[in-house]
Structures are given as structure tokens and as C-alpha cells.
Steps between C-alpha positions, in 0.01 A plus 500: 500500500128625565287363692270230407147587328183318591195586289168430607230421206155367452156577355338798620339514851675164636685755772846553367482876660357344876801260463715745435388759729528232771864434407588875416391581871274794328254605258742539227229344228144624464304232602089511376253259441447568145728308268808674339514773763904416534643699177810456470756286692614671843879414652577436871847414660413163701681276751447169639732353696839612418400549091405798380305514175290789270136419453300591208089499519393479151150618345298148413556353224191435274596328228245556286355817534476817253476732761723730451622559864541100583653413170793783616488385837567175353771610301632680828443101649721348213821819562503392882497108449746583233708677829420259748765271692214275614122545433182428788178391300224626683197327499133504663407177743123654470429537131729149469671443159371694211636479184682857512712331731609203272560832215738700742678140616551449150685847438666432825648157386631677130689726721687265673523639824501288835131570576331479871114391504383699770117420556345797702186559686571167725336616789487150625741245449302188620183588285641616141773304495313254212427806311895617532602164360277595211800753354748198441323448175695829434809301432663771718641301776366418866245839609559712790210560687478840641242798605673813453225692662531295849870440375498122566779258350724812388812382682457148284433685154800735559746201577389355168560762345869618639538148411623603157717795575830500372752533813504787689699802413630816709299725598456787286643860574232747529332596245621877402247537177362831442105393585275736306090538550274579181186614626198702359175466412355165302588509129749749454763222425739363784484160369541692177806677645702159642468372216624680284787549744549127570428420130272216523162443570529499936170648647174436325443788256129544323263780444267436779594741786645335851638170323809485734284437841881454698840608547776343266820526554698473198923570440563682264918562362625876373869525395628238703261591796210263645173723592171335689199645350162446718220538303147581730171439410308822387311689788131585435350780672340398775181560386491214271681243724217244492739197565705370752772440206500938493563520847822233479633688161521798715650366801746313279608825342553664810723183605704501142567886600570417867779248297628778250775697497361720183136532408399532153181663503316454148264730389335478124611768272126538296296510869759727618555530939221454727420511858466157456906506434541729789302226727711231361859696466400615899599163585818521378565840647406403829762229520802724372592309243697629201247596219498487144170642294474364168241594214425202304363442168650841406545392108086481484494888631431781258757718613635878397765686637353579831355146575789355745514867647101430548505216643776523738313797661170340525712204673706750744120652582333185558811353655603850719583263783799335355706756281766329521366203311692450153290499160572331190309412193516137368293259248497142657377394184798657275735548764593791468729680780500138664873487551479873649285375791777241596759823582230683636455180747825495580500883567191532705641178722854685585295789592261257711818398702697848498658622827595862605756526747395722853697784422379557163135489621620758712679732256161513277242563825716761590502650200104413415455692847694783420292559145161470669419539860320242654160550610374677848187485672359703752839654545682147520735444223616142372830423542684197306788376681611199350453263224599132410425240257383166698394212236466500111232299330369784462756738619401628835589813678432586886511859550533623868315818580375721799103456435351251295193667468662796308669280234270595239435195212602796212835564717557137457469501132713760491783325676468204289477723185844622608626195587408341161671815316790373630483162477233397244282221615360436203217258538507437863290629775675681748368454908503717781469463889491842711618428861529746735775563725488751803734826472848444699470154432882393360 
């Protein structure tokens, strides 16, 4: 049985990401000042107590707007109290009851859920305790104060709301999900992407670049497999980060990759790679994880015989630092060669977690050695005496040697091109650590 889901709602602005934030221990949810800055709901594993529950922050729920953002985000509201084991109605002590409140409480009663008031921004007990009694006419039950900023009362709130947990079940056995990382650049369609995978309507999708401002995690199943995809907000250049939000959305992808086992990193098929894409697939590189490159919106490219051969060498150019990176060409919008990136996901994550045994290291820098001498300097040649594999995640090698200094970065390369001949590596960064060891030493 899975654990418990708790989803927070509200109109915009009431605090639903401080609360959550407070209770997440971290800045999970973008928090602003400007209403509607939380896009789409955000999950966090919580406990309290001995019960352990997921959280969902929702976008707020205006119930009446045409904007086109809040009227998704408010479809995104309706998909998680849909999900939800219990729901938290958030609302504001300061702006007292408006009638947006009564609108949500209204959608909140249809759905039958046990519903928590939860009235935030209580700073003070003693003096806005008339205006907390206020919410009753709600018809939602006794309020909660709370201030999820100076996190007052949270200890009362949470024991109302474990009050309608079903009885608690085993823990769960850890979760062994392939986790796999979309990044890119805004608008070249991750949301588009999950979707399509997941086949429903999970991360906000609309023309205007940047819509998904957080990480989503959604599970996706292939063949009898369970996959989590994390989909990241897009990451500007830095040149037009003129929010806060920005600055989270990149931090937050950089977390979601930190999480990953395989990045997908997007890149839009009609734009072609950038050096944007290099900044952004950098990240991914520098954290050895397995990585998968994949050309969207391929259907809407005007392509010839040459086109894939084109592109895949501008990408190796612009790219030079990670060869071993696999490419592939999809449509997220058709798509098409979808169910090839599953096997290449499973492919890239056994090479991710590959192990060469000591001797056969051994056999191949022997025989690397033999084909080309290692480099000298000033009459001092470099000698390799040993090598061993010490971690994977990304695979990582220490190589012991007579002189660091004369372990030359291309002599490097050219072990690990050997290496891969042998064993492949396809999509996964290979490391290396040069230790030196004295001569005569056993």
C-alpha cells in the first residue's frame, strides 16, 4: 500500500509554497510575492511522528480566470485533489475571507475529501484569533491557525491532518525506479516530452516559453517496467535571469540531475545545438551521469539525406566534451522513436553501473602501453604501473603512475578510448584519478 497523499490548495499567494517549504525542510517550491509564481504542484516525502505521507503544493486555484496559465494551473489543482488522501485549505488571516475562498471550498466539498482549514499568516495567536474564527463560515470544519513563515501551530495542523490516515502500513522497499532528468533550454518541450510519455496532461504545457518553473516527478510504465521522469524548469542564459524564480529553475535542475540516474538533455530540432545546450548539458556532464541527447520536434524539420548526418556533427562539435553522449531523434508531439528511448535508458543505465574486473584493466593498459609509449619530459618517461576500477556512478578508474605531472590529459583520452573499445560505455562518462606511487614500492 502507498503511502498516504496530502495535497495542499488555496487561492494564489495565501503561502501554500512557505508552508510547504517549512514542512519539506527545503526550498523545494518557488516561493515569490507575485501571485501564481507556484506552476505546477511539487511532491515531497514527509513524516510526522511515526506517519509518513507525500505532499503535493498545488498552483492556486482561481476559479474564474481566463488566463491561460491559472486556468491550467487550476486544472493541475483539480488532478492533485483528485489524488489526494486528505486535502489542507490554505487560507490568508491578513486579506480575511474573500470570496475566492468560499469558490475553492466549494470545489473542495464536491470532491469529497476530508479537508483541513489551515489559516496561515497567524503571526499572533492572541490578536487574530477573531479574524481566524472568521473562516468557519467556510463550512469546512474548526480552522487551524498557523504561520508557516515563523512555523507556529504546525505540530497541531499536522495531527489533524494524520488524523484521517488509514492505518499504517510497512515500510516500503527502496525505491529501485530508473529516475531520468529532461533538461534544456525553455520551450523546446519537456513538459511536451512527459507527456506524451505518461499520456496525460502531467506538467503544464503552453506556448509561452519557461511554463514549468519546477521539477516534477512523474512515473511513467514501459513493458512491465516503472520509470521516474523529472521534468526541470528551462534554464535561461544568464543574461536574461531578471527574477529570483530564474535563479531557483536553475538550481532545481541541477538538483533533479544531482537525483538522476540518466539525463535527457532536449535540444529543439528547428534551432538546432547551441552553446546555450553545451552550458546546460555541462551540468549533466559534470555529475557523470548516464546521458541521452535527444532532438525534438524532428517531424517539423525539412530534412534530406544528409540532415541527421548534419546534425549529429554539429552536436559532437558543440558537444566535443562528452563523445560519449548517445543521440537520437524524436517528435514529442508525434512520438516518434519514443519507445526507442526507453531501451536506450535501460542501456545507458547498465553502462552507468558497469564494473571491470582488476586484471582486465590490466590486460588493456598493458597493451594501450605497448601501442603508444607514454609521454617523457626532459628525459623522464611516464610509467603506468597499475590500474583499478574504484566506484561506478560514473565508472571510475584510479590509475597509479610514477609522475603525475607527465600524465598528459590526451594520454588519458587515449586510455579511456581503449578502454571503451573494449567495453562500450555508451552514454556514460568515464573518470580518472592519477596517483602516483614511488618506484620499488610493492
Amino acid at each position: 500500500m502507498s503511502k498516504p497523499i496530502v495535497a495542499i490548495v488555496g487561492r494564489p499567494n495565501v503561502g501554500k509554497s512557505t508552508l510547504f517549504n517549512a514542512l519539506a525542510g527545503s526550498r523545494i517550491s518557488i516561493v515569490q510575492d507575485t501571485p501564481g509564481v507556484t506552476r505546477d504542484r511539487i511532491y515531497a516525502d514527509i513524516s510526522w511522528l511515526d506517519r509518513d505521507f507525500t505532499m503535493i503544493d498545488t498552483g492556486g486555484i482561481e476559479p474564474d480566470s481566463k488566463d491561460i496559465i491559472l486556468s491550467q494551473m487550476r486544472e493541475q489543482a483539480q488532478i492533485a485533489i483528485d489524488t489526494a488522501d486528505v486535502i489542507m485549505m490554505l487560507v490568508d488571516v491578513r486579506q480575511g475571507l474573500v470570496d475566492s475562498d468560499s469558490k475553492v471550498a466549494d470545489m473542495l466539498r464536491r470532491s469529497g475529501k476530508p479537508v483541513v482549514l489551515v489559516v496561515n499568516k497567524t503571526d499572533d495567536f492572541q490578536k487574530f484569533m477573531m479574524d481566524v474564527y472568521e473562516f468557519y463560515n467556510l463550512g469546512l470544519g474548526e480552522p487551524v491557525p498557523v504561520s508557516a513563515a515563523s512555523r507556529l501551530g504546525l505540530g497541531d495542523m499536522l495531527d489533524e491532518v494524520v488524523k484521517y490516515f488509514p492505518a499504517p502500513v510497512p515500510a516500503e522497499e527502496e525505491d529501485e525506479r530508473p529516475k531520468v532528468a529532461i533538461i534544456g533550454k525553455p520551450n523546446v518541450g519537456k513538459s511536451s516530452l512527459v507527456n506524451k510519455l505518461c499520456g496525460k496532461e502531467r506538467s503544464i504545457v503552453s506556448d509561452i516559453p519557461g511554463t514549468t518553473r519546477d521539477a516534477v516527478d512523474t512515473e511513467v510504465k514501459y513493458e512491465g517496467r516503472k520509470y521516474v521522469f523529472i521534468d526541470t524548469a528551462g534554464i535561461r542564459r544568464k543574461s536574461k535571469i531578471k527574477e529570483e524564480i530564474e535563479r531557483y529553475s536553475i538550481i532545481r535542475a541541477v538538483t533533479a540531475v544531482e537525483r538522476s540516474d540518466v539525463v535527457v538533455i532536449l535540444i529543439d530540432g528547428t534551432e538546432g545545438v547551441t552553446e546555450q545546450d553545451a552550458k546546460i548539458a555541462g551540468i549533466a556532464h559534470d555529475k557523470g551521469k548516464g546521458i541521452i541527447i535527444a532532438v525534438n520536434k524532428w517531424d517539423i524539420v525539412e530534412k534530406d539525406d544528409k540532415t541527421i548526418y548534419r546534425q549529429s556533427e554539429r552536436i559532437r562539435q558543440v558537444l566535443s566534451f562528452m563523445p560519449y553522449a548517445e543521440i537520437m531523434f524524436i517528435s514529442a508531439k508525434t512520438g516518434q522513436r519514443l519507445h526507442k528511448m526507453f531501451d536506450l535508458i535501460d542501456v545507458v543505465i547498465q553502462n552507468n553501473a558497469m564494473r571491470v574486473a582488476t586484471g582486465v584493466l590490466n590486460e588493456i593498459m598493458a597493451e594501450a602501453v605497448a601501442m603508444q609509449q607514454p609521454p617523457s619530459d626532459r628525459g623522464k618517461r611516464l610509467k603506468l604501473y597499475y590500474m583499478t576500477q574504484v566506484s561506478v556512478k560514473p565508472p571510475t578508474f584510479v590509475v597509479f603512475v610514477n609522475d603525475k605531472s607527465l600524465m598528459h590529459f590526451s594520454y588519458t583520452r587515449y586510455l579511456e578510448n581503449r578502454i571503451r573499445e573494449a567495453f562500450g560505455f555508451r552514454g556514460t562518462a568515464l573518470r580518472f584519478v592519477i596517483r602516483e606511487r614511488k618506484e620499488g614500492r610493492s
